[in-house]
Amino acid sequence: FHNVFARCLYAPHNSSILSNNMSIPAGTRIGPYECLELIGKGGMGEVYRARDTKLKRDVALKVLPAAFARDPERMARFQREAELLAALNHPNIAAIYGVEERALVMEFVEGESPKGPMPFDEAWKIALQIAAALEYAHEKGIMHRDLKQANIKVTPEGNVKLLDFGLAKAFAGQQAAPA
């Protein structure tokens, strides 16, 4: 997610929008999603804030570049991220809503990554929520493997959300349990 997730996609009839340079202009519609703005870039693609025109809510779209879509290893990693996220249902983990071709449709999380220094009480509240999310994921047999400031958002209400399970892995010998 590297600053939230996802870009707009689902456009077999409009795949020129999803070229290698990736930037999608604001207002572009991909399936039921209208791209609003680029909100992040990372090793696995770009993340866009988009509007779900069917459900009238903002979502995050994490989209792979076309070159990655031709790489079986990267597509397997992308598919694994979707499957692992789908196995998790926790208030401190950003939810996945679906997959569209080479895009993950994710919960859009308003907020900022935590920045220090901060008062102990504030840091403690954030740390407890991160620990609860990681404990839950571990109980489901999933290890995040990329926990860093950019993959954590704190909402204006003080709720923490873990993002970007792109490097997540199921524990050896275990399958992710359904949420």
Tab-separated table of C-alpha atoms in Angstrom:
chain	number	residue	atom	x	y	z
A	1	PHE	CA	0.000	0.000	0.000
A	2	HIS	CA	2.883	2.293	0.712
A	3	ASN	CA	0.547	5.085	1.810
A	4	VAL	CA	-2.804	3.300	1.505
A	5	PHE	CA	-3.805	0.992	-1.328
A	6	ALA	CA	-4.797	0.628	-4.802
A	7	ARG	CA	-5.378	2.145	-8.160
A	8	CYS	CA	-8.232	1.971	-10.562
A	9	LEU	CA	-8.565	-0.838	-12.970
A	10	TYR	CA	-11.079	-3.236	-14.406
A	11	ALA	CA	-10.941	-2.131	-17.957
A	12	PRO	CA	-10.449	-4.942	-20.416
A	13	HIS	CA	-12.181	-2.641	-22.863
A	14	ASN	CA	-10.119	0.323	-21.702
A	15	SER	CA	-6.741	-1.189	-20.873
A	16	SER	CA	-4.785	1.706	-22.375
A	17	ILE	CA	-5.554	3.557	-19.143
A	18	LEU	CA	-3.520	0.962	-17.288
A	19	SER	CA	-0.286	1.341	-19.179
A	20	ASN	CA	3.190	0.931	-17.756
A	21	ASN	CA	3.411	4.594	-16.707
A	22	MET	CA	0.388	3.931	-14.489
A	23	SER	CA	-0.846	7.433	-13.702
A	24	ILE	CA	-4.596	7.524	-14.071
A	25	PRO	CA	-6.201	10.922	-14.600
A	26	ALA	CA	-8.778	12.074	-12.065
A	27	GLY	CA	-12.280	11.297	-13.275
A	28	THR	CA	-11.313	8.101	-15.072
A	29	ARG	CA	-13.865	5.359	-14.466
A	30	ILE	CA	-12.769	1.786	-14.129
A	31	GLY	CA	-15.638	-0.535	-13.556
A	32	PRO	CA	-17.814	1.125	-10.915
A	33	TYR	CA	-14.839	3.105	-9.533
A	34	GLU	CA	-14.089	6.712	-10.409
A	35	CYS	CA	-10.470	7.617	-9.733
A	36	LEU	CA	-10.105	10.775	-7.685
A	37	GLU	CA	-6.400	11.094	-6.896
A	38	LEU	CA	-3.095	9.268	-6.607
A	39	ILE	CA	-2.386	8.700	-2.916
A	40	GLY	CA	0.674	6.476	-2.939
A	41	LYS	CA	3.313	4.641	-4.900
A	42	GLY	CA	5.277	1.592	-3.926
A	43	GLY	CA	7.161	-1.384	-5.192
A	44	MET	CA	3.982	-3.171	-6.285
A	45	GLY	CA	2.201	-0.311	-8.036
A	46	GLU	CA	0.181	2.792	-7.323
A	47	VAL	CA	-2.638	3.464	-4.913
A	48	TYR	CA	-5.553	5.678	-5.789
A	49	ARG	CA	-8.412	7.142	-3.853
A	50	ALA	CA	-11.518	6.297	-5.858
A	51	ARG	CA	-15.271	6.593	-5.543
A	52	ASP	CA	-17.368	3.446	-5.653
A	53	THR	CA	-20.268	4.758	-7.721
A	54	LYS	CA	-22.506	1.808	-6.828
A	55	LEU	CA	-22.110	1.943	-3.050
A	56	LYS	CA	-21.364	5.694	-2.809
A	57	ARG	CA	-18.197	5.338	-0.745
A	58	ASP	CA	-14.527	6.090	-1.185
A	59	VAL	CA	-12.177	3.155	-1.634
A	60	ALA	CA	-8.469	2.669	-2.162
A	61	LEU	CA	-7.389	0.931	-5.357
A	62	LYS	CA	-3.989	-0.720	-5.444
A	63	VAL	CA	-3.069	-1.350	-9.067
A	64	LEU	CA	-0.164	-3.267	-10.531
A	65	PRO	CA	1.661	-1.871	-13.567
A	66	ALA	CA	1.076	-3.760	-16.820
A	67	ALA	CA	4.664	-5.069	-16.790
A	68	PHE	CA	4.046	-6.701	-13.401
A	69	ALA	CA	0.852	-8.303	-14.686
A	70	ARG	CA	3.004	-10.254	-17.156
A	71	ASP	CA	5.293	-11.504	-14.359
A	72	PRO	CA	3.899	-14.718	-12.823
A	73	GLU	CA	5.867	-14.214	-9.588
A	74	ARG	CA	4.500	-10.701	-9.019
A	75	MET	CA	0.970	-11.773	-9.917
A	76	ALA	CA	1.247	-14.644	-7.450
A	77	ARG	CA	2.356	-12.182	-4.749
A	78	PHE	CA	-0.564	-9.890	-5.615
A	79	GLN	CA	-3.029	-12.780	-5.498
A	80	ARG	CA	-1.533	-13.928	-2.181
A	81	GLU	CA	-2.024	-10.443	-0.713
A	82	ALA	CA	-5.690	-10.494	-1.747
A	83	GLU	CA	-6.246	-13.963	-0.293
A	84	LEU	CA	-4.472	-13.190	2.963
A	85	LEU	CA	-6.388	-9.929	3.406
A	86	ALA	CA	-9.652	-11.723	2.699
A	87	ALA	CA	-8.854	-14.102	5.570
A	88	LEU	CA	-8.592	-11.195	8.015
A	89	ASN	CA	-11.523	-9.393	9.608
A	90	HIS	CA	-10.288	-7.115	12.374
A	91	PRO	CA	-11.057	-3.489	13.281
A	92	ASN	CA	-7.342	-2.591	13.140
A	93	ILE	CA	-6.653	-4.095	9.698
A	94	ALA	CA	-7.780	-2.344	6.510
A	95	ALA	CA	-10.416	-4.493	4.809
A	96	ILE	CA	-10.341	-5.783	1.257
A	97	TYR	CA	-13.563	-5.381	-0.728
A	98	GLY	CA	-12.561	-7.222	-3.872
A	99	VAL	CA	-10.206	-7.782	-6.777
A	100	GLU	CA	-10.573	-6.300	-10.249
A	101	GLU	CA	-8.096	-7.758	-12.761
A	102	ARG	CA	-4.830	-6.429	-11.412
A	103	ALA	CA	-6.253	-4.126	-8.728
A	104	LEU	CA	-7.173	-4.658	-5.103
A	105	VAL	CA	-10.239	-2.737	-3.946
A	106	MET	CA	-9.591	-1.807	-0.341
A	107	GLU	CA	-11.031	0.161	2.520
A	108	PHE	CA	-9.975	3.788	2.214
A	109	VAL	CA	-8.502	4.880	5.541
A	110	GLU	CA	-8.605	8.570	6.419
A	111	GLY	CA	-5.742	9.579	8.650
A	112	GLU	CA	-2.020	9.947	9.007
A	113	SER	CA	0.884	7.673	9.741
A	114	PRO	CA	2.029	8.109	13.332
A	115	LYS	CA	4.932	10.489	13.793
A	116	GLY	CA	7.023	10.982	16.866
A	117	PRO	CA	7.943	12.067	19.285
A	118	MET	CA	4.532	11.889	20.921
A	119	PRO	CA	3.234	11.700	24.472
A	120	PHE	CA	3.520	8.264	26.061
A	121	ASP	CA	-0.261	7.836	26.472
A	122	GLU	CA	-0.843	8.502	22.766
A	123	ALA	CA	1.986	6.164	21.721
A	124	TRP	CA	0.693	3.464	24.069
A	125	LYS	CA	-2.827	3.611	22.567
A	126	ILE	CA	-1.377	3.239	19.068
A	127	ALA	CA	0.967	0.424	20.106
A	128	LEU	CA	-1.883	-1.538	21.746
A	129	GLN	CA	-3.969	-1.400	18.567
A	130	ILE	CA	-1.021	-2.442	16.397
A	131	ALA	CA	-0.327	-5.335	18.760
A	132	ALA	CA	-3.993	-6.402	18.664
A	133	ALA	CA	-3.977	-6.422	14.842
A	134	LEU	CA	-0.719	-8.367	14.662
A	135	GLU	CA	-1.879	-10.853	17.305
A	136	TYR	CA	-5.075	-11.456	15.340
A	137	ALA	CA	-3.172	-11.924	12.062
A	138	HIS	CA	-0.722	-14.305	13.768
A	139	GLU	CA	-3.619	-16.305	15.236
A	140	LYS	CA	-4.861	-16.678	11.642
A	141	GLY	CA	-1.408	-17.887	10.591
A	142	ILE	CA	-0.428	-14.674	8.785
A	143	MET	CA	2.735	-12.650	9.320
A	144	HIS	CA	2.730	-9.030	8.016
A	145	ARG	CA	6.514	-8.802	7.351
A	146	ASP	CA	6.511	-5.100	6.403
A	147	LEU	CA	5.464	-3.271	9.534
A	148	LYS	CA	6.646	0.315	9.255
A	149	GLN	CA	5.320	3.809	9.805
A	150	ALA	CA	3.990	4.164	6.229
A	151	ASN	CA	1.889	0.984	6.643
A	152	ILE	CA	0.043	2.292	9.706
A	153	LYS	CA	-2.706	4.908	9.678
A	154	VAL	CA	-4.314	6.599	12.658
A	155	THR	CA	-7.798	7.892	11.914
A	156	PRO	CA	-8.995	11.263	13.226
A	157	GLU	CA	-10.919	9.284	15.880
A	158	GLY	CA	-7.682	7.637	17.077
A	159	ASN	CA	-8.295	4.211	15.538
A	160	VAL	CA	-5.285	2.429	14.066
A	161	LYS	CA	-5.386	0.525	10.780
A	162	LEU	CA	-2.604	-1.717	9.481
A	163	LEU	CA	-2.150	-1.489	5.735
A	164	ASP	CA	-0.214	-3.192	2.964
A	165	PHE	CA	-0.032	-6.916	3.458
A	166	GLY	CA	1.868	-7.202	0.165
A	167	LEU	CA	4.806	-8.968	1.823
A	168	ALA	CA	2.621	-10.986	4.191
A	169	LYS	CA	3.121	-14.692	4.374
A	170	ALA	CA	1.152	-17.569	5.806
A	171	PHE	CA	3.159	-19.371	8.449
A	172	ALA	CA	4.958	-22.448	7.120
A	173	GLY	CA	2.681	-25.455	7.063
A	174	GLN	CA	-0.425	-23.417	7.873
A	175	GLN	CA	-3.201	-22.067	5.728
A	176	ALA	CA	-4.841	-18.755	6.496
A	177	ALA	CA	-8.087	-19.549	8.289
A	178	PRO	CA	-11.292	-17.937	7.022
A	179	ALA	CA	-12.214	-14.768	8.908
